Amino acid sequence: MTQQYLNNDISEKYNKSWNSAREEILPNTILENLDLISDYFKIEIDDFFQLVKNITKKK
């Protein structure tokens, strides 16, 4: 999936203009964007944070 596809799909599904490419350069994202991403990929926000918590430096 490309960032452009994700941007377009989120715009259509959630009626929200969002540019995922900007998330790469910002030091922090907002919770609203994390909520959109987790909902889009059908993952609970708690599960998302558990995945992040378990990432090691090797990953």
XYZ file of C-alpha atoms in Angstrom:
59
model
C 0.000 0.000 0.000
C 1.362 3.394 -0.911
C 1.022 6.495 1.213
C -1.022 8.074 -1.556
C -3.464 5.158 -1.535
C -3.783 5.352 2.243
C -4.328 9.127 2.108
C -7.037 8.781 -0.532
C -8.759 5.886 1.196
C -8.824 7.616 4.590
C -10.153 10.742 2.927
C -13.012 8.758 1.364
C -13.831 6.544 4.357
C -13.534 9.140 7.119
C -14.128 12.356 5.201
C -10.854 13.679 6.593
C -7.971 15.135 4.682
C -4.786 13.594 5.993
C -1.286 13.278 4.580
C 0.514 10.250 5.984
C 3.822 11.424 4.520
C 3.878 14.285 7.033
C 3.825 11.763 9.877
C 7.323 10.653 8.883
C 8.863 14.071 9.485
C 6.952 15.115 12.590
C 8.497 14.143 15.919
C 5.059 13.261 17.343
C 1.682 12.449 15.916
C -1.687 13.291 17.369
C -3.978 10.709 18.938
C -6.647 11.405 16.354
C -4.315 10.132 13.620
C -3.420 7.047 15.633
C -7.105 6.392 16.118
C -7.719 6.716 12.370
C -4.883 4.348 11.566
C -5.952 1.748 14.097
C -9.566 1.916 12.949
C -8.547 1.755 9.298
C -6.489 -1.386 9.854
C -9.103 -2.847 12.231
C -6.809 -3.020 15.223
C -7.685 -1.893 18.719
C -5.686 1.111 19.869
C -4.538 -0.876 22.931
C -3.212 -3.612 20.656
C -1.443 -1.005 18.570
C 0.370 0.347 21.613
C 1.268 -3.190 22.707
C 2.836 -3.803 19.294
C 4.814 -0.574 19.573
C 5.883 -1.422 23.107
C 7.268 -4.776 21.963
C 9.419 -3.373 19.154
C 13.091 -3.854 19.836
C 15.997 -1.931 18.353
C 16.694 -4.912 16.071
C 13.197 -4.674 14.588
